[in-house]
Coordinates of C-alpha atoms and ligand atoms in Angstrom, one line a residue:
M1 CA 13.6 -23.2 -11.3
S2 CA 15.0 -23.3 -14.8
G3 CA 18.7 -22.6 -15.2
G4 CA 19.9 -19.0 -15.0
T5 CA 16.7 -17.2 -14.3
L6 CA 16.2 -15.4 -11.0
P7 CA 13.2 -16.6 -9.0
I8 CA 10.5 -14.0 -9.1
V9 CA 10.2 -12.3 -5.7
N10 CA 7.0 -10.4 -5.1
G11 CA 6.6 -7.2 -3.2
L12 CA 4.9 -7.5 0.2
S13 CA 3.6 -4.3 1.8
V14 CA 1.6 -3.2 4.8
D15 CA 0.0 0.2 4.8
V16 CA 0.4 1.2 8.4
E17 CA -2.6 3.2 9.6
D18 CA -5.2 2.7 12.3
W19 CA -8.8 1.5 12.0
F20 CA -10.2 5.0 12.0
Q21 CA -7.8 6.5 9.4
V22 CA -9.2 4.7 6.3
G23 CA -10.7 6.5 3.4
A24 CA -14.0 4.7 4.0
F25 CA -14.6 6.6 7.2
E26 CA -13.1 10.0 6.4
N27 CA -16.4 11.7 6.3
V28 CA -17.6 10.2 9.6
I29 CA -14.6 10.6 11.9
E30 CA -13.0 14.0 11.8
R31 CA -9.2 14.2 12.1
D32 CA -9.3 16.2 15.3
R33 CA -11.1 13.3 17.0
W34 CA -8.3 10.8 16.2
N35 CA -6.4 11.5 19.4
D36 CA -9.4 10.4 21.5
L37 CA -9.7 7.0 19.8
D38 CA -8.5 3.6 20.8
L39 CA -5.1 3.2 19.2
R40 CA -4.8 -0.4 18.0
V41 CA -2.1 -0.2 15.3
Q42 CA 0.8 -1.2 17.6
R43 CA -0.6 -4.6 18.7
N44 CA -1.7 -5.4 15.1
V45 CA 1.7 -4.5 13.7
E46 CA 3.4 -6.7 16.4
A47 CA 1.2 -9.6 15.3
I48 CA 2.2 -9.0 11.7
L49 CA 5.9 -8.9 12.6
E50 CA 5.5 -12.3 14.3
M51 CA 3.7 -13.7 11.3
F52 CA 6.5 -12.5 8.9
E53 CA 9.2 -13.8 11.2
Q54 CA 7.6 -17.3 11.3
A55 CA 7.4 -17.3 7.5
D56 CA 10.9 -15.7 7.2
V57 CA 9.8 -12.9 4.9
K58 CA 10.8 -9.3 4.7
A59 CA 8.3 -6.6 3.7
T60 CA 7.8 -2.8 3.4
F61 CA 5.7 -0.9 5.9
F62 CA 4.3 2.3 4.3
T63 CA 3.6 4.2 7.5
L64 CA 1.7 7.4 8.2
G65 CA 3.8 10.2 9.8
W66 CA 0.9 10.5 12.3
V67 CA 1.5 6.9 13.4
A68 CA 5.3 7.2 13.6
K69 CA 4.9 10.3 15.9
R70 CA 2.9 8.3 18.4
H71 CA 4.7 4.9 18.0
G72 CA 8.4 5.7 17.7
P73 CA 9.7 2.4 19.3
L74 CA 7.4 0.4 16.9
M75 CA 9.1 2.0 13.9
R76 CA 12.5 1.0 15.4
M77 CA 11.2 -2.5 16.0
I78 CA 10.1 -2.8 12.3
A79 CA 13.4 -1.6 11.0
D80 CA 15.4 -3.8 13.4
A81 CA 13.5 -6.9 12.1
G82 CA 14.9 -6.2 8.6
H83 CA 11.8 -4.7 7.1
E84 CA 11.7 -1.4 5.1
I85 CA 10.1 1.7 6.5
A86 CA 8.6 3.8 3.8
S87 CA 6.2 6.8 3.7
H88 CA 2.4 6.8 3.5
G89 CA 2.1 10.5 3.9
W90 CA 1.3 12.4 7.1
D91 CA -2.4 11.8 7.9
H92 CA -3.9 9.9 4.9
A93 CA -5.1 13.0 2.9
R94 CA -5.4 12.0 -0.7
V95 CA -2.8 13.5 -3.1
Y96 CA -5.3 14.9 -5.5
T97 CA -6.8 17.1 -2.7
F98 CA -3.4 18.9 -2.3
T99 CA -1.6 21.6 -4.3
R100 CA 1.9 20.6 -5.2
K101 CA 3.2 22.8 -2.4
E102 CA 1.0 21.2 0.2
F103 CA 1.9 17.7 -1.1
G104 CA 5.6 18.6 -0.8
E105 CA 5.1 19.7 2.8
D106 CA 3.1 16.6 3.7
I107 CA 5.7 14.1 2.5
R108 CA 8.6 16.1 3.9
K109 CA 7.0 16.2 7.3
A110 CA 6.1 12.5 7.2
R111 CA 9.6 11.4 6.1
A112 CA 11.3 13.4 8.8
E113 CA 9.2 11.8 11.4
L114 CA 9.7 8.3 10.0
E115 CA 13.5 8.7 9.7
D116 CA 13.8 10.2 13.1
A117 CA 11.7 7.4 14.7
A118 CA 13.2 4.4 12.8
G119 CA 16.8 5.7 12.4
V120 CA 16.9 4.6 8.7
A121 CA 16.6 6.4 5.4
V122 CA 13.2 6.5 3.7
T123 CA 13.3 6.1 -0.1
G124 CA 9.8 4.8 -0.9
Y125 CA 6.3 6.4 -0.9
R126 CA 2.8 5.1 -1.3
A127 CA 0.0 7.6 -1.8
P128 CA -3.0 7.2 0.6
S129 CA -5.8 5.4 -1.3
F130 CA -3.6 5.1 -4.4
S131 CA -4.4 8.8 -5.1
I132 CA -1.7 9.6 -7.7
D133 CA -3.4 9.7 -11.1
Q134 CA -3.9 11.9 -14.1
R135 CA -5.0 14.7 -11.9
T136 CA -1.7 15.0 -10.1
P137 CA 1.0 15.5 -12.8
W138 CA 3.2 17.4 -10.3
A139 CA 3.3 14.6 -7.7
Y140 CA 6.1 12.7 -9.4
M141 CA 8.1 15.9 -9.9
E142 CA 7.9 16.6 -6.2
L143 CA 8.9 13.0 -5.2
A144 CA 11.8 13.2 -7.6
D145 CA 12.9 16.6 -6.3
Q146 CA 12.8 15.2 -2.7
G147 CA 15.0 12.3 -3.8
Y148 CA 12.7 9.4 -3.5
A149 CA 13.8 6.2 -5.4
Y150 CA 10.3 4.8 -6.0
S151 CA 6.6 5.2 -5.5
S152 CA 3.9 2.5 -5.3
S153 CA 1.0 4.8 -5.5
V154 CA -1.0 3.7 -8.6
A155 CA -3.8 1.3 -9.0
P156 CA -4.0 0.8 -12.8
V157 CA -7.6 -0.2 -12.8
A158 CA -11.1 1.3 -12.7
H159 CA -12.6 1.3 -9.2
D160 CA -15.3 3.3 -7.5
H161 CA -12.9 5.0 -5.0
Y162 CA -9.6 5.1 -6.8
G163 CA -7.7 4.1 -9.9
W164 CA -5.8 5.4 -12.9
R165 CA -7.1 3.0 -15.5
E166 CA -4.8 3.9 -18.4
A167 CA -1.6 3.7 -16.4
P168 CA 0.9 0.9 -17.2
R169 CA 0.4 -2.3 -15.2
F170 CA 4.1 -2.8 -14.3
A171 CA 7.0 -0.6 -13.4
F172 CA 7.2 2.7 -15.2
Q173 CA 9.3 5.8 -15.2
P174 CA 7.0 8.8 -14.9
L175 CA 9.6 11.5 -15.7
P176 CA 12.1 11.2 -18.5
W177 CA 14.7 13.2 -16.5
S178 CA 14.5 11.2 -13.3
K179 CA 15.3 7.7 -12.2
L180 CA 12.2 7.7 -10.0
I181 CA 10.1 4.6 -10.8
E182 CA 6.5 3.8 -10.1
I183 CA 5.6 0.2 -9.2
P184 CA 1.8 -0.1 -9.5
V185 CA -0.2 -2.4 -7.3
T186 CA -1.0 -5.7 -9.0
T187 CA -3.8 -6.2 -11.5
A188 CA -4.6 -9.5 -13.3
M189 CA -5.9 -9.8 -16.8
F190 CA -9.2 -11.6 -17.3
G191 CA -9.8 -11.5 -21.0
N192 CA -9.0 -7.9 -21.8
R193 CA -10.2 -6.6 -18.4
R194 CA -7.9 -5.6 -15.7
L195 CA -8.9 -6.9 -12.3
A196 CA -7.6 -5.4 -9.0
A197 CA -5.6 -8.3 -7.5
G198 CA -3.1 -6.6 -5.2
G199 CA -4.8 -7.1 -1.9
G200 CA -6.8 -4.9 0.5
G201 CA -10.5 -5.6 0.5
F202 CA -10.4 -7.8 -2.6
F203 CA -8.1 -10.3 -0.9
R204 CA -10.2 -10.3 2.3
V205 CA -13.6 -10.6 0.7
L206 CA -12.9 -13.0 -2.2
P207 CA -11.7 -16.6 -1.8
Y208 CA -8.0 -17.1 -1.4
A209 CA -8.0 -19.1 -4.7
F210 CA -8.6 -15.8 -6.6
S211 CA -5.4 -14.2 -5.3
R212 CA -3.5 -17.4 -5.9
W213 CA -4.7 -17.5 -9.5
A214 CA -3.9 -13.8 -10.0
I215 CA -0.4 -13.9 -8.6
R216 CA 0.5 -17.1 -10.5
Q217 CA -0.7 -15.5 -13.7
V218 CA 1.5 -12.5 -13.1
N219 CA 4.5 -14.6 -12.1
R220 CA 4.3 -17.4 -14.6
R221 CA 2.6 -16.0 -17.7
E222 CA 3.8 -12.4 -17.5
Q223 CA 7.1 -13.2 -15.7
R224 CA 6.7 -10.2 -13.5
P225 CA 6.5 -9.7 -9.7
A226 CA 3.2 -9.0 -8.0
V227 CA 2.7 -6.2 -5.5
F228 CA 0.5 -7.0 -2.6
Y229 CA -0.8 -4.8 0.3
F230 CA -2.9 -5.0 3.4
H231 CA -3.6 -3.1 6.5
P232 CA -3.0 -3.8 10.2
W233 CA -6.7 -3.3 11.0
E234 CA -7.6 -6.0 8.6
I235 CA -6.4 -8.7 11.1
D236 CA -8.3 -7.1 14.0
P237 CA -11.9 -8.5 14.4
E238 CA -12.2 -6.7 17.8
Q239 CA -11.9 -3.2 16.4
P240 CA -14.6 -0.7 17.3
R241 CA -17.5 -0.5 14.8
V242 CA -18.0 2.9 13.2
E243 CA -21.6 4.0 13.0
G244 CA -22.9 6.3 10.3
A245 CA -20.6 5.2 7.5
P246 CA -22.2 4.3 4.2
I247 CA -23.4 0.7 4.2
K248 CA -21.1 -0.2 1.3
S249 CA -18.0 1.1 3.1
R250 CA -19.1 -0.8 6.3
L251 CA -19.6 -4.1 4.4
R252 CA -16.2 -3.7 2.7
H253 CA -14.4 -2.8 5.9
Y254 CA -15.8 -5.5 8.2
T255 CA -16.2 -8.6 6.0
N256 CA -13.9 -11.5 6.9
L257 CA -11.7 -9.7 9.4
D258 CA -11.5 -13.0 11.4
K259 CA -10.4 -14.9 8.3
M260 CA -7.6 -12.5 7.3
A261 CA -4.7 -13.7 9.4
P262 CA -5.0 -17.4 8.3
K263 CA -5.3 -16.3 4.7
L264 CA -2.3 -14.1 5.0
R265 CA -0.3 -17.0 6.5
E266 CA -1.1 -19.1 3.5
L267 CA -0.2 -16.3 1.1
V268 CA 3.2 -15.6 2.6
R269 CA 4.0 -19.2 2.7
E270 CA 3.0 -20.0 -0.9
F271 CA 4.9 -17.3 -2.8
A272 CA 8.3 -15.6 -2.5
W273 CA 8.2 -12.1 -1.0
G274 CA 10.5 -9.3 -0.4
R275 CA 10.8 -5.5 0.3
M276 CA 9.6 -3.0 -2.2
D277 CA 12.9 -1.2 -2.4
M278 CA 14.5 -4.5 -3.5
L279 CA 11.7 -4.9 -6.0
A280 CA 12.1 -1.4 -7.3
H281 CA 15.8 -2.0 -7.8
R282 CA 15.1 -5.2 -9.8
E283 CA 12.4 -3.7 -11.9
A284 CA 14.2 -0.5 -12.8
P285 CA 15.8 -1.9 -16.0
R286 CA 12.4 -3.0 -17.2
A287 CA 10.6 0.2 -16.4
V288 CA 8.8 1.7 -19.4
E289 CA 8.5 5.4 -20.0
L290 CA 5.1 6.8 -19.3
P291 CA 3.4 7.6 -22.6
A292 CA 2.9 11.4 -23.0
E293 CA -0.9 11.0 -23.8
I294 CA -1.4 9.2 -20.5
A295 CA 0.6 11.6 -18.4
A296 CA -1.4 14.6 -19.5
Ligands
ZN1 ZN1 -3.7 3.9 3.5

């Protein structure tokens, strides 16, 4: 490390939802069937906690209120291990399907459940399926009104299921009157194209070398922290197979589940990682204002 500069600590996050709560299956498994399904999130999160402990890293667990309601002691276990508990909304409904009022109720209910279960304050939010974009100009107002410090809800890239391709790639301040900051998930530049490089399916499906290249590029060339995410079900090759989902969703969901844990171990060992609230705090002075023509 050269003299005087802080080492770049990247943001490590886990989106805590069960195997049947993912966007890919939302048209196949109705929400009212969720209670009858095999709950696997607890054992998967416990395995992740062990992995993080071995690597001596802290992370942020963006958790559904629905999960916190059923796994209270697990929330306490995550917080006691020094990780951050943050909100992933109540039951994974996308933000752009809500009115502002409905969104406000969803995040209020989820936060109350999380804080009650974990016994810590929740100050961060991640939208299900990165569903804050140009269609939801009220979402940041609601988060600011409810006193959130940061959001990590934007994928600044074009993707078939999500993405706000014009959004800034690094920390930005969505509202001129609020300190709330948005920390988008990581993209890497390939020529003048933005590539999704923050985890999820891309990390699981592509060789590890791609993620290594992308994070190094962001850290070394751009001198910014990367934001990485994955899900507990991604380390669970034994999970039940969902019939009737589109073939593309099935391919994306089930590829390389058995390779995910070793890959993650390599990732957490190779780079420096920390909680998202720490990262938001460090990035705040560098956050840019959201240009008006993008916000509209
Ligand atoms: Zn999610």
